[in-house]
mmCIF file of C-alpha atoms in Angstrom:
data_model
loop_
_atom_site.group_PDB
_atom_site.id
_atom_site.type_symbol
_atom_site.label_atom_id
_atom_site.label_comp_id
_atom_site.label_asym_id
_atom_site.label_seq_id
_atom_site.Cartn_x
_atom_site.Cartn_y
_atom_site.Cartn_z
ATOM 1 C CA UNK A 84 0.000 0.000 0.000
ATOM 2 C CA UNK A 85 0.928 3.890 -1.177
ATOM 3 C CA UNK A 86 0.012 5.919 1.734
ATOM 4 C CA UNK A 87 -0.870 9.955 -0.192
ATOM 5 C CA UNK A 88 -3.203 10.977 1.988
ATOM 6 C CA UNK A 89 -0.983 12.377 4.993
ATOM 7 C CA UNK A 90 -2.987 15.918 4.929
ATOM 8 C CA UNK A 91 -5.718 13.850 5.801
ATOM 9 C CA UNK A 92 -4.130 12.249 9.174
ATOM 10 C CA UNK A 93 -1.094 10.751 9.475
ATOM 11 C CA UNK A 94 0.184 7.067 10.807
ATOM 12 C CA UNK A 95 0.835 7.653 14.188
ATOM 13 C CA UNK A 96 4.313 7.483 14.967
ATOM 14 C CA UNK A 97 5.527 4.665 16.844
ATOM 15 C CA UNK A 98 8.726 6.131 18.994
ATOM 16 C CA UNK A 99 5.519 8.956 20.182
ATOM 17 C CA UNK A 100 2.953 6.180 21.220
ATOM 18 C CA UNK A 101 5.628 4.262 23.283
ATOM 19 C CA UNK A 102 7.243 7.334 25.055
ATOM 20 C CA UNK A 103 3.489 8.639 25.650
ATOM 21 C CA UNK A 104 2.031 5.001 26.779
ATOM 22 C CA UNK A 105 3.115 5.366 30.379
ATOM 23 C CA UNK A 106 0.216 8.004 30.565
ATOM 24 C CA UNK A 107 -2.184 5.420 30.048
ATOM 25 C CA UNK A 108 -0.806 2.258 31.967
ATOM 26 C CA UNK A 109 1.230 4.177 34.889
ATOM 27 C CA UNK A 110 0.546 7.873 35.212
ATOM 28 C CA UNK A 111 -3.174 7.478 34.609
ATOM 29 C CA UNK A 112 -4.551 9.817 37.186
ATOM 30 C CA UNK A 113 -6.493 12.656 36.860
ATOM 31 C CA UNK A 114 -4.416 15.863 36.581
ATOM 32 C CA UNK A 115 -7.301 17.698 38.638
ATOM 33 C CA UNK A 116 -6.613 15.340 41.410
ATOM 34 C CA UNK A 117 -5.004 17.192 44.693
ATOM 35 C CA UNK A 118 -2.801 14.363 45.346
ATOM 36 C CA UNK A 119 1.230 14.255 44.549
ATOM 37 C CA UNK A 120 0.290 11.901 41.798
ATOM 38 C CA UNK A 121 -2.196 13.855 40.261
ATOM 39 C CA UNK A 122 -0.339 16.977 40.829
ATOM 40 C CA UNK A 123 2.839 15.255 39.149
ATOM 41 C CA UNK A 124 0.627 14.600 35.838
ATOM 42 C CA UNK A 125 -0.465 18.379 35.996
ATOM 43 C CA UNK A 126 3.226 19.263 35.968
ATOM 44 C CA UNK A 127 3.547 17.195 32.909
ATOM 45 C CA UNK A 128 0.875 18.810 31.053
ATOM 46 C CA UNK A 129 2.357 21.934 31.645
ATOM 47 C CA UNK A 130 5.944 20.783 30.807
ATOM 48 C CA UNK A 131 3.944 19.399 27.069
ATOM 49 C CA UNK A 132 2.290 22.691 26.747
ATOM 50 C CA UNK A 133 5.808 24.895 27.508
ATOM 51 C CA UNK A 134 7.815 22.048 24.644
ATOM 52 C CA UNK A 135 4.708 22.388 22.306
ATOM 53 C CA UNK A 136 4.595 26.421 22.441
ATOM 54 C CA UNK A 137 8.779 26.458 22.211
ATOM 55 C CA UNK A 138 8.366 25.511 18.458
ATOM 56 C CA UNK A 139 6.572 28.068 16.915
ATOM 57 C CA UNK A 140 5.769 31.290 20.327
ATOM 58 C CA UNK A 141 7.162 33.150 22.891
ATOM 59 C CA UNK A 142 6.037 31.491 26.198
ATOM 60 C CA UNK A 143 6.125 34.839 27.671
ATOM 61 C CA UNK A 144 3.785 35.893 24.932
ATOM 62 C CA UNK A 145 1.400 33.020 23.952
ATOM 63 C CA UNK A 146 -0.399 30.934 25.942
ATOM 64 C CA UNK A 147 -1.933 27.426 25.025
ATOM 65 C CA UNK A 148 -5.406 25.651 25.411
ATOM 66 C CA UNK A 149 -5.400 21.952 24.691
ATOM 67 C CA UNK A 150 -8.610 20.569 22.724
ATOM 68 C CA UNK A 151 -9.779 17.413 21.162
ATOM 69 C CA UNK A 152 -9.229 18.855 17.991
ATOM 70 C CA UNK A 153 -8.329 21.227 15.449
ATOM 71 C CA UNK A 154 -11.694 21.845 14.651
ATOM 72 C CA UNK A 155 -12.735 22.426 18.151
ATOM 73 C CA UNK A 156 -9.590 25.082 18.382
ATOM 74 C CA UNK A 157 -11.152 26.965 14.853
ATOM 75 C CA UNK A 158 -14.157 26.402 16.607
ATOM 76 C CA UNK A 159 -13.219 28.455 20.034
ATOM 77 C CA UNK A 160 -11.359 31.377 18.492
ATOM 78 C CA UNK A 161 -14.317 31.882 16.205
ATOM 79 C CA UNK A 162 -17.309 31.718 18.378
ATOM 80 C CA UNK A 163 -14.934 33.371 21.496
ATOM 81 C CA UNK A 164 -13.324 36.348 19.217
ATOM 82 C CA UNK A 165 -16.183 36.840 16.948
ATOM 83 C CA UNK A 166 -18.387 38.120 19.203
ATOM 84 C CA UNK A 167 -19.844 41.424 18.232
ATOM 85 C CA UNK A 168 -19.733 43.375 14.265
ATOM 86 C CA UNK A 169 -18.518 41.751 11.555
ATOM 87 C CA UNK A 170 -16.172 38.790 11.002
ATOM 88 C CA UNK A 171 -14.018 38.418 7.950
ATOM 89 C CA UNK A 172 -12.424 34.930 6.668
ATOM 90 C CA UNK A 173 -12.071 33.760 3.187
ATOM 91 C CA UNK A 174 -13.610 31.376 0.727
ATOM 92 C CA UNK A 175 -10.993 29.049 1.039
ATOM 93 C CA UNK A 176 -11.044 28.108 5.084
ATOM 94 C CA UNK A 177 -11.275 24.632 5.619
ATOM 95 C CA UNK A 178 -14.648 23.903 7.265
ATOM 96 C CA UNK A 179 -14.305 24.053 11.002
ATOM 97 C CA UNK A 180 -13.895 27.709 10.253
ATOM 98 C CA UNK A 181 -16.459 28.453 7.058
ATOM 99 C CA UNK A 182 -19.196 26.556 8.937
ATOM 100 C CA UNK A 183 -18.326 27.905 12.510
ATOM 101 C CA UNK A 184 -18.863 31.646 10.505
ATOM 102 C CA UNK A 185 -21.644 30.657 8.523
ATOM 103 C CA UNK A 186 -23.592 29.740 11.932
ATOM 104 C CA UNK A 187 -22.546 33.161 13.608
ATOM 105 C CA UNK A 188 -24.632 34.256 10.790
ATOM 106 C CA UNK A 189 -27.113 32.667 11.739
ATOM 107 C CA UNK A 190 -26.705 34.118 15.027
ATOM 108 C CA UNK A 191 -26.418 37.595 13.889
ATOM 109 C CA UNK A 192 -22.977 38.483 13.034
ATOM 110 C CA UNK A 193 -22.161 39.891 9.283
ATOM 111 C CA UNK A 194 -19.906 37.738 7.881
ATOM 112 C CA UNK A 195 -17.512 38.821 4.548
ATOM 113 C CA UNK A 196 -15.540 36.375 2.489
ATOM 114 C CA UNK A 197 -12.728 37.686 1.306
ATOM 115 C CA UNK A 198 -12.027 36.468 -2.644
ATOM 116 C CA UNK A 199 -8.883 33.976 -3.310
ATOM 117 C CA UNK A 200 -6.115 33.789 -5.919
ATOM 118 C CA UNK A 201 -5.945 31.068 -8.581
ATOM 119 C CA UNK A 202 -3.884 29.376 -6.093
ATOM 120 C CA UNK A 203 -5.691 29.053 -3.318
ATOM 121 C CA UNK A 204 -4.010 31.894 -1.297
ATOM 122 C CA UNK A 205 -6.272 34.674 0.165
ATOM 123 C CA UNK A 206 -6.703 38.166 -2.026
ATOM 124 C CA UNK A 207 -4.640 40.710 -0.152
ATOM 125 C CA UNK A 208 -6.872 43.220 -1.396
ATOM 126 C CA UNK A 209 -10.204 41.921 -1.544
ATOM 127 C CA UNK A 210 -9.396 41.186 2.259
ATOM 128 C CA UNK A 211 -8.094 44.683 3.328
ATOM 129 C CA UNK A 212 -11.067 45.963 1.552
ATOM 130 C CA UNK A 213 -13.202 44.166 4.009
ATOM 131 C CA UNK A 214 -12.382 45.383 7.159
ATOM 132 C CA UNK A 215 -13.492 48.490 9.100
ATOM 133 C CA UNK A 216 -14.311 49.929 12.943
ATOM 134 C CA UNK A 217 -16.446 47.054 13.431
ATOM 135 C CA UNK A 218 -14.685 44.075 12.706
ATOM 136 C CA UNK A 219 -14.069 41.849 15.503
ATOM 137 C CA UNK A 220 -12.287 38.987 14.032
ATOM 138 C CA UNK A 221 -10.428 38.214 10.704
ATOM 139 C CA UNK A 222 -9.511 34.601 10.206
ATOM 140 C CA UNK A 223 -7.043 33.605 7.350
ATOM 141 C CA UNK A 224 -5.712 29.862 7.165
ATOM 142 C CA UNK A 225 -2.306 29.543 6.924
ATOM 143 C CA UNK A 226 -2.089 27.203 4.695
ATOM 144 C CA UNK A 227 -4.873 26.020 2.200
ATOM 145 C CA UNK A 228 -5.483 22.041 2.672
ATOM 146 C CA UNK A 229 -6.910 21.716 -0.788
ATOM 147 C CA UNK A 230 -4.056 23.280 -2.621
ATOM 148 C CA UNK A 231 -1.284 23.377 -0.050
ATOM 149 C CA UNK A 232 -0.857 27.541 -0.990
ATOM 150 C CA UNK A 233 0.467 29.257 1.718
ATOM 151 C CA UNK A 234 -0.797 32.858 3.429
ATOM 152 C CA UNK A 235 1.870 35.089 4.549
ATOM 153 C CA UNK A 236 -0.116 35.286 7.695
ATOM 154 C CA UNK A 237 2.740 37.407 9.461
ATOM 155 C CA UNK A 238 2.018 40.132 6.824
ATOM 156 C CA UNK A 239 -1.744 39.931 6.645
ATOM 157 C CA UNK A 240 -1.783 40.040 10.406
ATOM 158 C CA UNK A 241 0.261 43.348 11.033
ATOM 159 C CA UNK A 242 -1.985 45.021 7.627
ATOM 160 C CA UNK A 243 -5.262 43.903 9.512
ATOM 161 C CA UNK A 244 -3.766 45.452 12.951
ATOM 162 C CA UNK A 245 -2.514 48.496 11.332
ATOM 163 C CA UNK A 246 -6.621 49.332 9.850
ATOM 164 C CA UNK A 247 -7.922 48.184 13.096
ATOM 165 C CA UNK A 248 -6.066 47.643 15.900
ATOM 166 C CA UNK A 249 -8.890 45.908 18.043
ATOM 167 C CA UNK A 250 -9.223 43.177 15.748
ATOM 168 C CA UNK A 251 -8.327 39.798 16.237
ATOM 169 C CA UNK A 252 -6.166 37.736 13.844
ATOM 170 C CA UNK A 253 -6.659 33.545 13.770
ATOM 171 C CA UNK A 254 -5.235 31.617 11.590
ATOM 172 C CA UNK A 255 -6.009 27.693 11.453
ATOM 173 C CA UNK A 256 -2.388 26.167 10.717
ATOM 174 C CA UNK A 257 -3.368 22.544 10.747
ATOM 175 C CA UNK A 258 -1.432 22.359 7.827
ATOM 176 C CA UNK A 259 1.412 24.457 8.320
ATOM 177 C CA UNK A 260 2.368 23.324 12.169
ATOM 178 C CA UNK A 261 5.540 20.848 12.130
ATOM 179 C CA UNK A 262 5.457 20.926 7.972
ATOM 180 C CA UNK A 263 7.142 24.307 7.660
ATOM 181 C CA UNK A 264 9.701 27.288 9.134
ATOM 182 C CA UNK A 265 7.433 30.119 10.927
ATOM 183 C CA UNK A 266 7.275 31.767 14.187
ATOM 184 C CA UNK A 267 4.224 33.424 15.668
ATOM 185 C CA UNK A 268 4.196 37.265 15.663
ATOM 186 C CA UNK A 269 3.192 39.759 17.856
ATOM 187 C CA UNK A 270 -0.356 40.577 15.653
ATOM 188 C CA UNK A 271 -1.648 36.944 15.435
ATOM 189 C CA UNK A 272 -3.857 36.382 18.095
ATOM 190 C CA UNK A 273 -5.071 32.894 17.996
ATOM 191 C CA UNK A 274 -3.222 29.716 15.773
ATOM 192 C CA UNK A 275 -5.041 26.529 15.901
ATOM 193 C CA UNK A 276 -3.006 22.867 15.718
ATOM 194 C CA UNK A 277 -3.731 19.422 15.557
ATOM 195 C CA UNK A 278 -1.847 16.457 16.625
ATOM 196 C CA UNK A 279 -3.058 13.410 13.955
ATOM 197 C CA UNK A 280 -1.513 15.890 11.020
ATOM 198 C CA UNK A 281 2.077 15.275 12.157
ATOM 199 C CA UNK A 282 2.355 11.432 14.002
ATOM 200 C CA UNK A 283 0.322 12.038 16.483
ATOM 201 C CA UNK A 284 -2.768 10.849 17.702
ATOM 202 C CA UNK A 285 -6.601 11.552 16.968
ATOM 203 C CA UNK A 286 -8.454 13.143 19.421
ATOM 204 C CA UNK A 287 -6.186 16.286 20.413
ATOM 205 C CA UNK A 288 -5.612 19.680 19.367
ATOM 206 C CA UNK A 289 -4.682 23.151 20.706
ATOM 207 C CA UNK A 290 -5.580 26.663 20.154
ATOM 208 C CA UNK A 291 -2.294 29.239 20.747
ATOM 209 C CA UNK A 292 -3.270 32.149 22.053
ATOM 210 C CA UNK A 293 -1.707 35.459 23.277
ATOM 211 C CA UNK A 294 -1.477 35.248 27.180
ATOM 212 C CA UNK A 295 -3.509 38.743 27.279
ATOM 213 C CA UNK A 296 -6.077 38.416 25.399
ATOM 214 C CA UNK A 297 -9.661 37.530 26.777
ATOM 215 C CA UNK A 298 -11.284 34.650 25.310
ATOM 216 C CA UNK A 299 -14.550 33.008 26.166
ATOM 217 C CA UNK A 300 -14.550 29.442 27.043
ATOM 218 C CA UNK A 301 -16.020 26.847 24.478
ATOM 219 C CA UNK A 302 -16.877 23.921 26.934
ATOM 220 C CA UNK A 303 -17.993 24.505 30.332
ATOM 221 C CA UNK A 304 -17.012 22.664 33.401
ATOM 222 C CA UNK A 305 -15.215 22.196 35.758
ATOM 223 C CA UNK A 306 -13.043 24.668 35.081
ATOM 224 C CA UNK A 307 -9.920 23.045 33.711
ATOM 225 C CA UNK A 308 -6.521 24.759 31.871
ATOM 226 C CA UNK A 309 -7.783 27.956 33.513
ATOM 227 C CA UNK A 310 -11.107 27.571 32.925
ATOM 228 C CA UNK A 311 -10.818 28.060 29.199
ATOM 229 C CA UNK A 312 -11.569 24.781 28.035
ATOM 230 C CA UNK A 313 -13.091 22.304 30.805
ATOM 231 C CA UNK A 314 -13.201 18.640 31.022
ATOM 232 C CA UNK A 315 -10.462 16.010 32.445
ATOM 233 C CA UNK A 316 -7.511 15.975 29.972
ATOM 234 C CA UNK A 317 -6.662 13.499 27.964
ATOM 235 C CA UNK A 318 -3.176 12.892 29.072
ATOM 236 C CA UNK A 319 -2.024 10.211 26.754
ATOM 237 C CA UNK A 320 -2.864 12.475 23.662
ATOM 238 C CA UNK A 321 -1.060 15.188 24.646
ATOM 239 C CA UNK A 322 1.736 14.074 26.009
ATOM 240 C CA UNK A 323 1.950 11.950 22.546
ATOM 241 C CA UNK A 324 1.811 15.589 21.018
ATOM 242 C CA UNK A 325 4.419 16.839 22.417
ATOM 243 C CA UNK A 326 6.746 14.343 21.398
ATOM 244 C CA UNK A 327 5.507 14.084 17.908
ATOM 245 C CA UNK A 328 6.063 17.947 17.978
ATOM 246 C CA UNK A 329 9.280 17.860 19.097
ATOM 247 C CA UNK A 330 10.397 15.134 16.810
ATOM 248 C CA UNK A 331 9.040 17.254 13.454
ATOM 249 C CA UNK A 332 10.727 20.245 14.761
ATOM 250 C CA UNK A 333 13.826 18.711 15.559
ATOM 251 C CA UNK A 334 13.987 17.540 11.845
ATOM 252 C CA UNK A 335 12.142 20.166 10.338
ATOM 253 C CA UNK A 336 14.864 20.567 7.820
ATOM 254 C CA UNK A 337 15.437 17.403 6.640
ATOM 255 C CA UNK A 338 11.818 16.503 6.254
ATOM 256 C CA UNK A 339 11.077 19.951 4.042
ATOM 257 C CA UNK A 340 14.231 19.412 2.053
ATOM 258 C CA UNK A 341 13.242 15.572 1.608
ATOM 259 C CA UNK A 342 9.543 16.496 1.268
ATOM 260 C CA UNK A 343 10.201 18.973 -1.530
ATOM 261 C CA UNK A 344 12.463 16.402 -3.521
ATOM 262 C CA UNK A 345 9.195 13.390 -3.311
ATOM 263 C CA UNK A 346 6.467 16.390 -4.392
ATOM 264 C CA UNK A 347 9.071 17.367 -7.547
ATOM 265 C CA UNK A 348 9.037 13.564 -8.539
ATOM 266 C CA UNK A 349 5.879 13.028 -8.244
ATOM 267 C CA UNK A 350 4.783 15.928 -10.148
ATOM 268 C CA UNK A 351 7.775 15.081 -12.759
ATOM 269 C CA UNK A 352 5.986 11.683 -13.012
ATOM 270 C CA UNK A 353 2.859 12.470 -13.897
ATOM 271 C CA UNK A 354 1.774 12.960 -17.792
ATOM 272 C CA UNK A 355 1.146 16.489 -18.384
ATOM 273 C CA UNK A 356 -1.230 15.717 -21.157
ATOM 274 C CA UNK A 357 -3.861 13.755 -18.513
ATOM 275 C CA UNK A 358 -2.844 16.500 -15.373
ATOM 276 C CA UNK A 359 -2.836 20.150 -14.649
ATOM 277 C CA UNK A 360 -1.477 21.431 -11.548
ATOM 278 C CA UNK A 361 -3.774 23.829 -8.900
ATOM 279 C CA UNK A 362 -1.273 24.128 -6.230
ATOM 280 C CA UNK A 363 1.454 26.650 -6.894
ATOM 281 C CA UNK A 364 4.855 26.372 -6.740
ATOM 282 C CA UNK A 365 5.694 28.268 -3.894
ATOM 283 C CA UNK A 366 3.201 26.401 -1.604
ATOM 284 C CA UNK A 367 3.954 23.944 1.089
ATOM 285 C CA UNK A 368 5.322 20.551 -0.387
ATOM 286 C CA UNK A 369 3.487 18.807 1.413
ATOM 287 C CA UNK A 370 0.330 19.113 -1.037
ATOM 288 C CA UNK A 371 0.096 18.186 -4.277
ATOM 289 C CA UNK A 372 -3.275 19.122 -5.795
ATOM 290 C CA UNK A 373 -4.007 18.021 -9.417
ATOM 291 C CA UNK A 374 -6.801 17.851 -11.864
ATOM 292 C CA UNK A 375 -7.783 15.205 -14.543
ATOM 293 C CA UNK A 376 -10.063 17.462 -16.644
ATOM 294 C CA UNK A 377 -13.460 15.696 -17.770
ATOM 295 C CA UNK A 378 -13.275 13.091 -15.095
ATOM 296 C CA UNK A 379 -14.541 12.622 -11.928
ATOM 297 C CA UNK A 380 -11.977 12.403 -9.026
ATOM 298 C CA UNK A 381 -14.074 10.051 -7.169
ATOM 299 C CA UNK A 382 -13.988 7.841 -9.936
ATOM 300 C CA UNK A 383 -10.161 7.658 -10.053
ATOM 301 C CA UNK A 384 -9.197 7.616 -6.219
ATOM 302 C CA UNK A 385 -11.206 4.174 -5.977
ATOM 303 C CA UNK A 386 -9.533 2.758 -9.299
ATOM 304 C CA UNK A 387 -6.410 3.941 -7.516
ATOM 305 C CA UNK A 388 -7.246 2.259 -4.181
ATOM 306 C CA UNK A 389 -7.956 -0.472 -5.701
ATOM 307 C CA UNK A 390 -4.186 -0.739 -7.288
ATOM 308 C CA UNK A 391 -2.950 -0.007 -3.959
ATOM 309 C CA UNK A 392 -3.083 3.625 -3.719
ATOM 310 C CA UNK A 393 -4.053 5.750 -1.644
ATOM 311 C CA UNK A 394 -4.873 9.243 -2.175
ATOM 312 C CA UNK A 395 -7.483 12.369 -1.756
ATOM 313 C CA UNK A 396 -10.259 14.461 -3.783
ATOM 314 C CA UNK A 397 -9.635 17.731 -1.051
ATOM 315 C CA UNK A 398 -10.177 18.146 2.368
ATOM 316 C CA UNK A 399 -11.555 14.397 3.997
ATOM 317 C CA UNK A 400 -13.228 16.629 6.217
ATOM 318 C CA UNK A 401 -15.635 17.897 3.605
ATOM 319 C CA UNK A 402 -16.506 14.357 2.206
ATOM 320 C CA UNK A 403 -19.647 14.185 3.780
ATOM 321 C CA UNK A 404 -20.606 17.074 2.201
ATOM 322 C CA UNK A 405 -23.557 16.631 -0.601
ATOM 323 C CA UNK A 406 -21.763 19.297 -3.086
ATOM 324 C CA UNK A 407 -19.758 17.790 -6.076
ATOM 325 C CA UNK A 408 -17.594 20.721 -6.487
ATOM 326 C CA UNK A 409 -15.128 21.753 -4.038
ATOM 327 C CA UNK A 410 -16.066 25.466 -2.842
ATOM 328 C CA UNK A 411 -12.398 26.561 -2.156
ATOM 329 C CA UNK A 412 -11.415 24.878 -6.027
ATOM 330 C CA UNK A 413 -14.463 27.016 -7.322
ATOM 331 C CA UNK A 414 -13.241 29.855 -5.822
ATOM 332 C CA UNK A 415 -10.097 29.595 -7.577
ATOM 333 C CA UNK A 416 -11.783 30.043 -10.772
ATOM 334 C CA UNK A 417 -11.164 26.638 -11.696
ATOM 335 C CA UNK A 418 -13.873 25.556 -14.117
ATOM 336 C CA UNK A 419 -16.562 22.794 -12.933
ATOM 337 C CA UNK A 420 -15.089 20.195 -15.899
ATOM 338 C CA UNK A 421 -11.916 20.381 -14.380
ATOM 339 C CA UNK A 422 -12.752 21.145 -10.532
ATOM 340 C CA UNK A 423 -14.507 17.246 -10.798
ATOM 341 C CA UNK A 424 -11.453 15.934 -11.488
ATOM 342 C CA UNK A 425 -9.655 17.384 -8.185
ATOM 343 C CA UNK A 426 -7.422 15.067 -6.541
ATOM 344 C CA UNK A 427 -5.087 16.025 -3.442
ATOM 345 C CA UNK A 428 -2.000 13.903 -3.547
ATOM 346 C CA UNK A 429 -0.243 14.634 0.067
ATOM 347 C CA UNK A 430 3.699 13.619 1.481
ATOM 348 C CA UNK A 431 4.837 12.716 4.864
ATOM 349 C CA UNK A 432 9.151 12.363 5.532
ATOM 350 C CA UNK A 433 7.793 8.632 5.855
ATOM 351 C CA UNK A 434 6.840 8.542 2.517
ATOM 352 C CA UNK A 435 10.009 6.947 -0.462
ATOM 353 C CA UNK A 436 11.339 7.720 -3.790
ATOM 354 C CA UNK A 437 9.757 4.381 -4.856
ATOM 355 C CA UNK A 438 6.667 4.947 -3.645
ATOM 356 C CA UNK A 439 5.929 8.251 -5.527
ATOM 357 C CA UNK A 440 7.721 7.044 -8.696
ATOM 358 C CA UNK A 441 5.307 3.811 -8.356
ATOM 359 C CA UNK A 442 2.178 6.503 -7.577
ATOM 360 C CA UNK A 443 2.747 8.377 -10.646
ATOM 361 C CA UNK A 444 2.938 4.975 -12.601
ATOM 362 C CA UNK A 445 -0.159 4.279 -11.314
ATOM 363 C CA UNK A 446 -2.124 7.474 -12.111
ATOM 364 C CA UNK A 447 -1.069 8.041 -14.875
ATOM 365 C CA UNK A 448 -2.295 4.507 -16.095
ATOM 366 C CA UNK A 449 -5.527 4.905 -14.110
ATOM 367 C CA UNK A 450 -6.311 8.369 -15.602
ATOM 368 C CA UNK A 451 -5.255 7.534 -19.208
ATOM 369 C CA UNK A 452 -7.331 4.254 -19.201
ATOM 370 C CA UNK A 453 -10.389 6.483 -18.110
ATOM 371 C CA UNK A 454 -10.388 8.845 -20.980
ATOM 372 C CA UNK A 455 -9.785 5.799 -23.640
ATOM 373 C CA UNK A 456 -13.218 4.932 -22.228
ATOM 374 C CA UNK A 457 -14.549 7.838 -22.222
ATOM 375 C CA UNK A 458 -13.767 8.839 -25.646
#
């Protein structure tokens, strides 16, 4: 089996589980427990949280609230910062923001979608053009999981600040986090993470946050990490996090360099007579997004599968949704013939030479077979 589907979720890595698996057969107890043993497991949350926010923040500056997700974390700095006026995001957020927005308007916030490039990347300009006196919150992912283009979020951040300086700046960087070089600046407010996207496990995320700002809790309690985000932590998960974390970082390098070289083969491989390429070339490697124009990209990630391949038609988190064309794709001004055909091909530092010289083999067969039916 060809395993392309990393922006999906990851195999958990196996060094992570083992170092973390003492938090589930040995230092099980609760963290909110007032006995040395409980207190001990507290002090290793915080020791995950201080290793986890070393990577990419300023302790001094940011702050961080573990979740069960990434989509919780989107979830928290949209309903918590975009309280009051308008909100602005764009058309290409993956869905735990564009449906957490969509349901503020349904709640009585304006909403504005700011328009995206070709690429995938947000409009600088249609999103400046946006914002005014009123807006609460602007939230810009940092990078697109359909199309792997990446937002100078640094940038957008300090323009938003400098037209309104009470506005809050999120970004969700599922898909940035461990994959590639950034450091959090001093006019992004809120980043969400997620674990499963970089060898960890399902089940936990974290929204980064600057220690000073105010921010509504999501999930009531009992009042846990501060009362920000109640309910017993799950230990195991994020202590597996912060090892996974600290692994990618401490090879960061290696796996972009080694990431980049798998993506340019791949690519290389594939018949440009059958493909065209949506992502751009100064995205993150890590995504791949092509189209098979005329076809339907369904159709060709089951052939695939069934050769032994594994890939993805866009974000897995949208495949329950009853829409045939991608919205973010659309929004690229890709046309419907060719949005159909949509397929996300996505790398982990796990991944071989062999595997994405045998993927493009495969494809490419797959693909060309389909139009000699076709026609």
């Amino acid at each position: 089996m060809i395993y392309l589907d990393n922006a999906a979720t990851t195999k958990p890595d196996r060094e992570c589980l083992e170092a973390a698996q003492q938090f589930l057969t040995e230092n099980y107890f609760n963290p909110s427990a007032l006995y040395a043993e409980g207190y001990n497991v507290q002090l290793s949350l915080r020791e995950a949280g201080k290793n986890i926010l070393s990577c990419v923040a300023d302790s001094e500056r940011f702050g961080i609230i573990f979740t069960s997700c990434g989509t919780e974390a989107d979830n928290q700095a949209v309903f918590g910062g975009g309280r009051r006026g308008n909100v602005v995001t764009t058309l290409g957020e993956h869905s735990a923001v564009y449906s957490a927005v969509n349901e503020l308007k349904q709640r009585g916030i304006e909403v504005r979608f700011a328009e995206l490039n070709s690429d995938g990347s947000v409009n600088e300009e249609s999103l400046l053009s946006l914002i005014d006196n009123k807006t609460s919150l602007v939230s810009v992912i940092h990078v697109n999981n359909e199309t792997g283009a990446v937002n100078d979020i640094s940038k957008l951040a300090a323009q938003v600040k400098a037209k309104n300086k009470l506005t809050l700046f999120h970004s969700d960087g599922v898909q940035a986090f461990g994959k590639i070089p950034f450091k959090l600046t001093k006019d992004i407010d809120m980043y969400s993470v997620s674990a499963h996207k970089i060898g960890g496990v399902k089940g936990c995320g974290a929204l980064i946050k600057r220690k000073n700002l105010i921010l509504a809790p999501y999930i009531y309690g009992g009042g846990q990490q501060n009362g920000l985000r109640s309910g017993t932590e799950n230990v195991f998960a994020i202590k597996n996090f912060e090892f996974a974390v600290l692994k990618r970082y401490k090879n960061l390098k290696d796996n972009l360099e080694k990431v980049k070289n798998l993506h340019e083969i791949l690519w290389n491989g594939l018949d440009k007579s059958l493909f065209s390429r949506i992502s751009p070339d100064t995205g993150s490697p890590y995504i791949l997004c092509v189209g098979a124009d005329g076809l339907r990209g369904e159709t060709i990630l089951h052939e695939v599968d069934d050769l032994g391949l594994i890939i993805g038609t866009g974000s897995a988190c949208a495949s329950n949704d009853k829409k045939r064309f991608s919205r973010t794709i659309l929004a690229c001004g890709i046309t419907e013939s060719l949005a159909d055909g949509i397929l996300r091909l996505s790398f982990s530092p796990e991944n071989s030479q062999k595997e994405v010289e045998e993927a493009a083999k495969i494809l490419n067969k797959v693909v060309e077979n389909r139009k000699q039916v076709m026609s």
